[in-house]
Amino acid sequence: MNWIKEMPVIRCLVLLLIACFGFLDRIQAVTLEVKVGNSTCIKAELSALLSITYTTSNSTSNVSISLPDSTSVDAGSSSCGTDGRPPWLVAVFGSGHALGLSFSTNGSFYNVTDLTLQYNLSDTLLFPEANGSGVVTVMSTSVGIWAPINTTYRCASPTTIRAGGAAVTFSEMRLEAYMPGNDLSPAESVCAADQTTTAAPPTSASTTVRTTTAAPGPTPPGTPQTGTFSVRNGSGDVCLLAKMGLQLNVSYVSQSQNKTVQELFNMNPNLTAPSGSCGSSTATLVITQQATTLSFTFSMNLTTSQYHLSGINLLANWSDMSAPFSASNSSLDYLPSKLGHSYMCNTEQTLLVVPDFSINTFRLQVQPFGVTAGQFSAAEECQLDQDQMLIPIIVGAALAGLVLIVLIAYLIGRKRSHAGYQTI
Ligand SMILES: *[C@@H]1O[C@H](CO)[C@@H](O)[C@H](O)[C@H]1NC(C)=O
Ligand SMILES: *[C@@H]1O[C@H](CO)[C@@H](O)[C@H](O)[C@H]1NC(C)=O
Ligand SMILES: *[C@@H]1O[C@H](CO)[C@@H](O)[C@H](O)[C@H]1NC(C)=O
Ligand SMILES: *[C@@H]1O[C@H](CO)[C@@H](O)[C@H](O)[C@H]1NC(C)=O
Ligand SMILES: *[C@@H]1O[C@H](CO)[C@@H](O)[C@H](O)[C@H]1NC(C)=O
Ligand SMILES: *[C@@H]1O[C@H](CO)[C@@H](O)[C@H](O)[C@H]1NC(C)=O
Ligand SMILES: *[C@@H]1O[C@H](CO)[C@@H](O)[C@H](O)[C@H]1NC(C)=O
Ligand SMILES: *[C@@H]1O[C@H](CO)[C@@H](O)[C@H](O)[C@H]1NC(C)=O
Ligand SMILES: *[C@@H]1O[C@H](CO)[C@@H](O)[C@H](O)[C@H]1NC(C)=O
Ligand SMILES: *[C@@H]1O[C@H](CO)[C@@H](O)[C@H](O)[C@H]1NC(C)=O
Ligand SMILES: *[C@@H]1O[C@H](CO)[C@@H](O)[C@H](O)[C@H]1NC(C)=O
Ligand SMILES: *[C@@H]1O[C@H](CO)[C@@H](O)[C@H](O)[C@H]1NC(C)=O
């Protein structure tokens, strides 16, 4: 019945799901192996996020997907380098997409010589409204992944490799070629990015910015600055609008102190980049600030036209963390409002996500659905604000009551005294 009407909804949901896998589940890892007979020559355990820019009939679109669980090694194209070709790992996924790494060695070191990405624009699920079709191949020869022979290359930090209009971001990577055994060598060669994460805060454009954002310190940060975040839909209209100050409250194991510490971290809107997606029943807002990625998922009940904040996800890789922090909860029920309205809460509110992570919001107003002309619609105010507003009303009413009582008492008193004169 409503199937036809809901097709775009379904597509949005699928895209959202893909986006979620891309953004949120960066932990999702695949294991890939190239073998000859019984012996393994290349093995990789990694997560990869692919961001591809492609042209649509009118403009350009970006799509982000992570290498799915179902990714497999294409034995036909992959090679151990025994047949005159260089060792080559080719991973295939979806309908006609592939990611390839080729290797070379000089006897003491091995090196990823190039990275190849093939994507199939005819896959309309991934590339809706693409102006072209067929398989596009892009390549990069400056990959920067190398290690001594007989060691495993390890890099937990995200590493981005650009190729044509695409970017491949590897993280949680362990990889070895020219393997002496069938398993990754226990000796590891740790990438430069992992070695410096404790020494320096994530790179930032200028030193002035760096001073304001040096990794969260132990001093209480005060109230966060209010930022405005918006997401645009396919035709460039603002479809999700949020204004708020965000303070993250995270408990994690500190590397320097070797114990669990609790950190309050203010998001600085000057340094954040919002992104996300809109649909008729789900919308997401992703706020990225250097090594911190925070995402909000809003859900709309299409029957009642009521919406709420249903999911929060945090990925953080702060300099003092002993391991990247990841937390998510997708069964939340915060910030309820209804279609055609925004939700507002000026009072500080605490959104508990998991025991280790909560968010304090300040001066918040959000509208994830039905934004028109880039403006908030009439606000539904939270109970806390209404209570706050009640206090001056109660005080005012009490004062008015007091004035009234005094006045009445005075009038009665005057009348009595008049009466008194008359009896004399
Ligand atoms: C692979 O392993 C099996 C069982 O372990 C063995 O029977 C077979 O001969 C091996 N093949 C090669 C090419 O080594
Ligand atoms: C796609 O991504 C590129 C680089 O990240 C950015 O410059 C461009 O504005 C994005 N385009 C769209 C339509 O989001
Ligand atoms: C590209 O995708 C289309 C549609 O999904 C499919 O029919 C085609 O076989 C794919 N191309 C390759 C080379 O797999
Ligand atoms: C192999 O390459 C590394 C890194 O470029 C270099 O340090 C080393 O000397 C080279 N070894 C040989 C045998 O050429
Ligand atoms: C790895 O290969 C690239 C491209 O061939 C080359 O520029 C680079 O110097 C090599 N690095 C090492 C360490 O061998
Ligand atoms: C779309 O494709 C057609 C034919 O290939 C081409 O002429 C046109 O310039 C393309 N449009 C854009 C925006 O790339
Ligand atoms: C790597 O390990 C294999 C087997 O343990 C050994 O034969 C080879 O000499 C080693 N290569 C280097 C460069 O250490
Ligand atoms: C984007 O939002 C505007 C305003 O809500 C709407 O008119 C337009 O159809 C939307 N475009 C897409 C591609 O969803
Ligand atoms: C593409 O551009 C034309 C003319 O500029 C416009 O009428 C049409 O709505 C646009 N289509 C989309 C999907 O944005
Ligand atoms: C951290 O603490 C644990 C137990 O509290 C201890 O076993 C471990 O050796 C400590 N590590 C460092 C680097 O101090
Ligand atoms: C953000 O930028 C504004 C204007 O450029 C500046 O006034 C403000 O202090 C900055 N906030 C932070 C926290 O750096
Ligand atoms: C929408 O709300 C109605 C009434 O509260 C409820 O019965 C229904 O399960 C909800 N639908 C969804 C998809 O949550």
PDB file of N, CA and C in Angstrom, residues 322-377:
ATOM      1  N   SER A 322      44.708   4.970  26.539  1.00  0.00           N
ATOM      2  CA  SER A 322      45.536   3.792  26.294  1.00  0.00           C
ATOM      3  C   SER A 322      45.004   2.992  25.106  1.00  0.00           C
ATOM      4  N   ALA A 323      43.729   3.216  24.763  1.00  0.00           N
ATOM      5  CA  ALA A 323      43.151   2.591  23.566  1.00  0.00           C
ATOM      6  C   ALA A 323      42.063   3.530  23.064  1.00  0.00           C
ATOM      7  N   PRO A 324      41.792   3.535  21.775  1.00  0.00           N
ATOM      8  CA  PRO A 324      40.701   4.387  21.280  1.00  0.00           C
ATOM      9  C   PRO A 324      39.402   4.069  22.009  1.00  0.00           C
ATOM     10  N   PHE A 325      38.632   5.122  22.309  1.00  0.00           N
ATOM     11  CA  PHE A 325      37.403   4.953  23.073  1.00  0.00           C
ATOM     12  C   PHE A 325      36.232   4.902  22.103  1.00  0.00           C
ATOM     13  N   SER A 326      35.369   3.926  22.313  1.00  0.00           N
ATOM     14  CA  SER A 326      34.209   3.807  21.437  1.00  0.00           C
ATOM     15  C   SER A 326      33.009   3.446  22.292  1.00  0.00           C
ATOM     16  N   ALA A 327      31.932   4.193  22.160  1.00  0.00           N
ATOM     17  CA  ALA A 327      30.733   3.910  22.948  1.00  0.00           C
ATOM     18  C   ALA A 327      29.516   4.237  22.111  1.00  0.00           C
ATOM     19  N   SER A 328      28.485   3.412  22.229  1.00  0.00           N
ATOM     20  CA  SER A 328      27.269   3.772  21.512  1.00  0.00           C
ATOM     21  C   SER A 328      26.059   3.164  22.197  1.00  0.00           C
ATOM     22  N   ASN A 329      24.951   3.817  22.014  1.00  0.00           N
ATOM     23  CA  ASN A 329      23.682   3.348  22.546  1.00  0.00           C
ATOM     24  C   ASN A 329      22.620   3.769  21.543  1.00  0.00           C
ATOM     25  N   SER A 330      21.889   2.790  21.030  1.00  0.00           N
ATOM     26  CA  SER A 330      20.919   3.153  19.995  1.00  0.00           C
ATOM     27  C   SER A 330      19.484   2.976  20.466  1.00  0.00           C
ATOM     28  N   SER A 331      19.298   2.877  21.790  1.00  0.00           N
ATOM     29  CA  SER A 331      17.915   2.768  22.279  1.00  0.00           C
ATOM     30  C   SER A 331      17.624   3.865  23.285  1.00  0.00           C
ATOM     31  N   LEU A 332      18.028   5.069  22.944  1.00  0.00           N
ATOM     32  CA  LEU A 332      17.801   6.211  23.823  1.00  0.00           C
ATOM     33  C   LEU A 332      16.459   6.865  23.511  1.00  0.00           C
ATOM     34  N   ASP A 333      15.996   7.631  24.436  1.00  0.00           N
ATOM     35  CA  ASP A 333      14.754   8.367  24.209  1.00  0.00           C
ATOM     36  C   ASP A 333      14.901   9.754  24.827  1.00  0.00           C
ATOM     37  N   TYR A 334      15.619  10.617  24.139  1.00  0.00           N
ATOM     38  CA  TYR A 334      15.850  11.975  24.609  1.00  0.00           C
ATOM     39  C   TYR A 334      15.275  12.980  23.610  1.00  0.00           C
ATOM     40  N   LEU A 335      15.142  14.207  24.068  1.00  0.00           N
ATOM     41  CA  LEU A 335      14.752  15.348  23.221  1.00  0.00           C
ATOM     42  C   LEU A 335      13.485  15.077  22.396  1.00  0.00           C
ATOM     43  N   PRO A 336      12.383  14.700  23.042  1.00  0.00           N
ATOM     44  CA  PRO A 336      11.170  14.401  22.274  1.00  0.00           C
ATOM     45  C   PRO A 336      10.474  15.667  21.770  1.00  0.00           C
ATOM     46  N   SER A 337      10.017  15.623  20.557  1.00  0.00           N
ATOM     47  CA  SER A 337       9.224  16.724  20.020  1.00  0.00           C
ATOM     48  C   SER A 337       8.402  16.182  18.857  1.00  0.00           C
ATOM     49  N   LYS A 338       7.700  17.060  18.172  1.00  0.00           N
ATOM     50  CA  LYS A 338       6.893  16.550  17.057  1.00  0.00           C
ATOM     51  C   LYS A 338       7.180  17.293  15.766  1.00  0.00           C
ATOM     52  N   LEU A 339       6.889  16.631  14.671  1.00  0.00           N
ATOM     53  CA  LEU A 339       7.172  17.158  13.335  1.00  0.00           C
ATOM     54  C   LEU A 339       6.596  18.566  13.211  1.00  0.00           C
ATOM     55  N   GLY A 340       7.383  19.456  12.625  1.00  0.00           N
ATOM     56  CA  GLY A 340       6.928  20.834  12.480  1.00  0.00           C
ATOM     57  C   GLY A 340       7.356  21.707  13.651  1.00  0.00           C
ATOM     58  N   HIS A 341       8.030  21.095  14.624  1.00  0.00           N
ATOM     59  CA  HIS A 341       8.528  21.845  15.774  1.00  0.00           C
ATOM     60  C   HIS A 341       9.996  21.524  15.986  1.00  0.00           C
ATOM     61  N   SER A 342      10.674  22.425  16.674  1.00  0.00           N
ATOM     62  CA  SER A 342      12.027  22.124  17.122  1.00  0.00           C
ATOM     63  C   SER A 342      11.956  21.793  18.612  1.00  0.00           C
ATOM     64  N   TYR A 343      13.029  21.221  19.120  1.00  0.00           N
ATOM     65  CA  TYR A 343      13.104  20.925  20.547  1.00  0.00           C
ATOM     66  C   TYR A 343      14.109  21.881  21.156  1.00  0.00           C
ATOM     67  N   MET A 344      13.751  22.452  22.307  1.00  0.00           N
ATOM     68  CA  MET A 344      14.626  23.451  22.905  1.00  0.00           C
ATOM     69  C   MET A 344      14.841  23.155  24.375  1.00  0.00           C
ATOM     70  N   CYS A 345      16.072  23.319  24.833  1.00  0.00           N
ATOM     71  CA  CYS A 345      16.350  23.206  26.255  1.00  0.00           C
ATOM     72  C   CYS A 345      17.549  24.091  26.583  1.00  0.00           C
ATOM     73  N   ASN A 346      17.250  25.247  27.165  1.00  0.00           N
ATOM     74  CA  ASN A 346      18.331  26.177  27.515  1.00  0.00           C
ATOM     75  C   ASN A 346      19.060  25.729  28.766  1.00  0.00           C
ATOM     76  N   THR A 347      18.341  25.065  29.656  1.00  0.00           N
ATOM     77  CA  THR A 347      18.928  24.579  30.889  1.00  0.00           C
ATOM     78  C   THR A 347      19.904  23.447  30.584  1.00  0.00           C
ATOM     79  N   GLU A 348      20.955  23.326  31.394  1.00  0.00           N
ATOM     80  CA  GLU A 348      21.896  22.228  31.190  1.00  0.00           C
ATOM     81  C   GLU A 348      21.171  20.899  31.365  1.00  0.00           C
ATOM     82  N   GLN A 349      21.436  19.978  30.461  1.00  0.00           N
ATOM     83  CA  GLN A 349      20.790  18.670  30.501  1.00  0.00           C
ATOM     84  C   GLN A 349      21.884  17.612  30.373  1.00  0.00           C
ATOM     85  N   THR A 350      21.734  16.499  31.055  1.00  0.00           N
ATOM     86  CA  THR A 350      22.733  15.429  30.930  1.00  0.00           C
ATOM     87  C   THR A 350      22.117  14.244  30.200  1.00  0.00           C
ATOM     88  N   LEU A 351      22.746  13.843  29.110  1.00  0.00           N
ATOM     89  CA  LEU A 351      22.276  12.687  28.351  1.00  0.00           C
ATOM     90  C   LEU A 351      23.232  11.531  28.647  1.00  0.00           C
ATOM     91  N   LEU A 352      22.765  10.586  29.424  1.00  0.00           N
ATOM     92  CA  LEU A 352      23.604   9.417  29.730  1.00  0.00           C
ATOM     93  C   LEU A 352      23.559   8.457  28.547  1.00  0.00           C
ATOM     94  N   VAL A 353      24.737   8.076  28.059  1.00  0.00           N
ATOM     95  CA  VAL A 353      24.788   7.172  26.904  1.00  0.00           C
ATOM     96  C   VAL A 353      25.133   5.760  27.375  1.00  0.00           C
ATOM     97  N   VAL A 354      26.275   5.627  28.025  1.00  0.00           N
ATOM     98  CA  VAL A 354      26.679   4.379  28.671  1.00  0.00           C
ATOM     99  C   VAL A 354      27.325   4.813  29.994  1.00  0.00           C
ATOM    100  N   PRO A 355      27.563   3.869  30.924  1.00  0.00           N
ATOM    101  CA  PRO A 355      28.124   4.292  32.213  1.00  0.00           C
ATOM    102  C   PRO A 355      29.423   5.107  32.074  1.00  0.00           C
ATOM    103  N   ASP A 356      30.197   4.838  31.028  1.00  0.00           N
ATOM    104  CA  ASP A 356      31.476   5.538  30.858  1.00  0.00           C
ATOM    105  C   ASP A 356      31.374   6.849  30.096  1.00  0.00           C
ATOM    106  N   PHE A 357      30.190   7.138  29.626  1.00  0.00           N
ATOM    107  CA  PHE A 357      30.100   8.300  28.725  1.00  0.00           C
ATOM    108  C   PHE A 357      28.739   8.976  28.809  1.00  0.00           C
ATOM    109  N   SER A 358      28.764  10.266  29.067  1.00  0.00           N
ATOM    110  CA  SER A 358      27.538  11.050  29.013  1.00  0.00           C
ATOM    111  C   SER A 358      27.849  12.401  28.383  1.00  0.00           C
ATOM    112  N   ILE A 359      26.808  13.097  27.992  1.00  0.00           N
ATOM    113  CA  ILE A 359      26.974  14.407  27.351  1.00  0.00           C
ATOM    114  C   ILE A 359      26.184  15.437  28.148  1.00  0.00           C
ATOM    115  N   ASN A 360      26.828  16.556  28.472  1.00  0.00           N
ATOM    116  CA  ASN A 360      26.096  17.672  29.032  1.00  0.00           C
ATOM    117  C   ASN A 360      25.806  18.648  27.898  1.00  0.00           C
ATOM    118  N   THR A 361      24.523  18.991  27.739  1.00  0.00           N
ATOM    119  CA  THR A 361      24.160  19.936  26.674  1.00  0.00           C
ATOM    120  C   THR A 361      23.792  21.278  27.293  1.00  0.00           C
ATOM    121  N   PHE A 362      24.093  22.327  26.583  1.00  0.00           N
ATOM    122  CA  PHE A 362      23.819  23.684  27.051  1.00  0.00           C
ATOM    123  C   PHE A 362      23.138  24.471  25.939  1.00  0.00           C
ATOM    124  N   ARG A 363      22.145  25.254  26.294  1.00  0.00           N
ATOM    125  CA  ARG A 363      21.459  26.142  25.333  1.00  0.00           C
ATOM    126  C   ARG A 363      21.165  25.398  24.034  1.00  0.00           C
ATOM    127  N   LEU A 364      20.446  24.290  24.179  1.00  0.00           N
ATOM    128  CA  LEU A 364      20.244  23.398  23.031  1.00  0.00           C
ATOM    129  C   LEU A 364      18.948  23.698  22.282  1.00  0.00           C
ATOM    130  N   GLN A 365      19.035  23.670  20.977  1.00  0.00           N
ATOM    131  CA  GLN A 365      17.833  23.670  20.135  1.00  0.00           C
ATOM    132  C   GLN A 365      18.133  22.800  18.923  1.00  0.00           C
ATOM    133  N   VAL A 366      17.283  21.816  18.663  1.00  0.00           N
ATOM    134  CA  VAL A 366      17.508  20.939  17.515  1.00  0.00           C
ATOM    135  C   VAL A 366      16.224  20.762  16.718  1.00  0.00           C
ATOM    136  N   GLN A 367      16.411  20.564  15.442  1.00  0.00           N
ATOM    137  CA  GLN A 367      15.286  20.174  14.582  1.00  0.00           C
ATOM    138  C   GLN A 367      15.814  19.237  13.510  1.00  0.00           C
ATOM    139  N   PRO A 368      15.624  17.942  13.705  1.00  0.00           N
ATOM    140  CA  PRO A 368      16.164  16.984  12.744  1.00  0.00           C
ATOM    141  C   PRO A 368      15.235  16.705  11.562  1.00  0.00           C
ATOM    142  N   PHE A 369      14.015  17.155  11.632  1.00  0.00           N
ATOM    143  CA  PHE A 369      13.052  16.868  10.552  1.00  0.00           C
ATOM    144  C   PHE A 369      12.265  18.143  10.223  1.00  0.00           C
ATOM    145  N   GLY A 370      11.835  18.231   9.001  1.00  0.00           N
ATOM    146  CA  GLY A 370      10.892  19.282   8.598  1.00  0.00           C
ATOM    147  C   GLY A 370      11.420  20.692   8.744  1.00  0.00           C
ATOM    148  N   VAL A 371      12.726  20.906   8.513  1.00  0.00           N
ATOM    149  CA  VAL A 371      13.265  22.260   8.543  1.00  0.00           C
ATOM    150  C   VAL A 371      12.833  22.971   7.261  1.00  0.00           C
ATOM    151  N   THR A 372      12.302  24.173   7.395  1.00  0.00           N
ATOM    152  CA  THR A 372      11.950  24.922   6.187  1.00  0.00           C
ATOM    153  C   THR A 372      12.739  26.219   6.164  1.00  0.00           C
ATOM    154  N   ALA A 373      13.245  26.557   5.009  1.00  0.00           N
ATOM    155  CA  ALA A 373      13.993  27.797   4.770  1.00  0.00           C
ATOM    156  C   ALA A 373      15.173  27.951   5.722  1.00  0.00           C
ATOM    157  N   GLY A 374      15.752  26.844   6.137  1.00  0.00           N
ATOM    158  CA  GLY A 374      16.955  26.912   6.973  1.00  0.00           C
ATOM    159  C   GLY A 374      16.731  27.519   8.342  1.00  0.00           C
ATOM    160  N   GLN A 375      15.487  27.545   8.807  1.00  0.00           N
ATOM    161  CA  GLN A 375      15.164  28.165  10.099  1.00  0.00           C
ATOM    162  C   GLN A 375      14.517  27.144  11.025  1.00  0.00           C
ATOM    163  N   PHE A 376      14.730  27.354  12.339  1.00  0.00           N
ATOM    164  CA  PHE A 376      14.019  26.535  13.310  1.00  0.00           C
ATOM    165  C   PHE A 376      12.535  26.846  13.254  1.00  0.00           C
ATOM    166  N   SER A 377      11.703  25.818  13.431  1.00  0.00           N
ATOM    167  CA  SER A 377      10.273  26.048  13.594  1.00  0.00           C
ATOM    168  C   SER A 377      10.013  26.327  15.064  1.00  0.00           C
TER     169      SER A 377
END
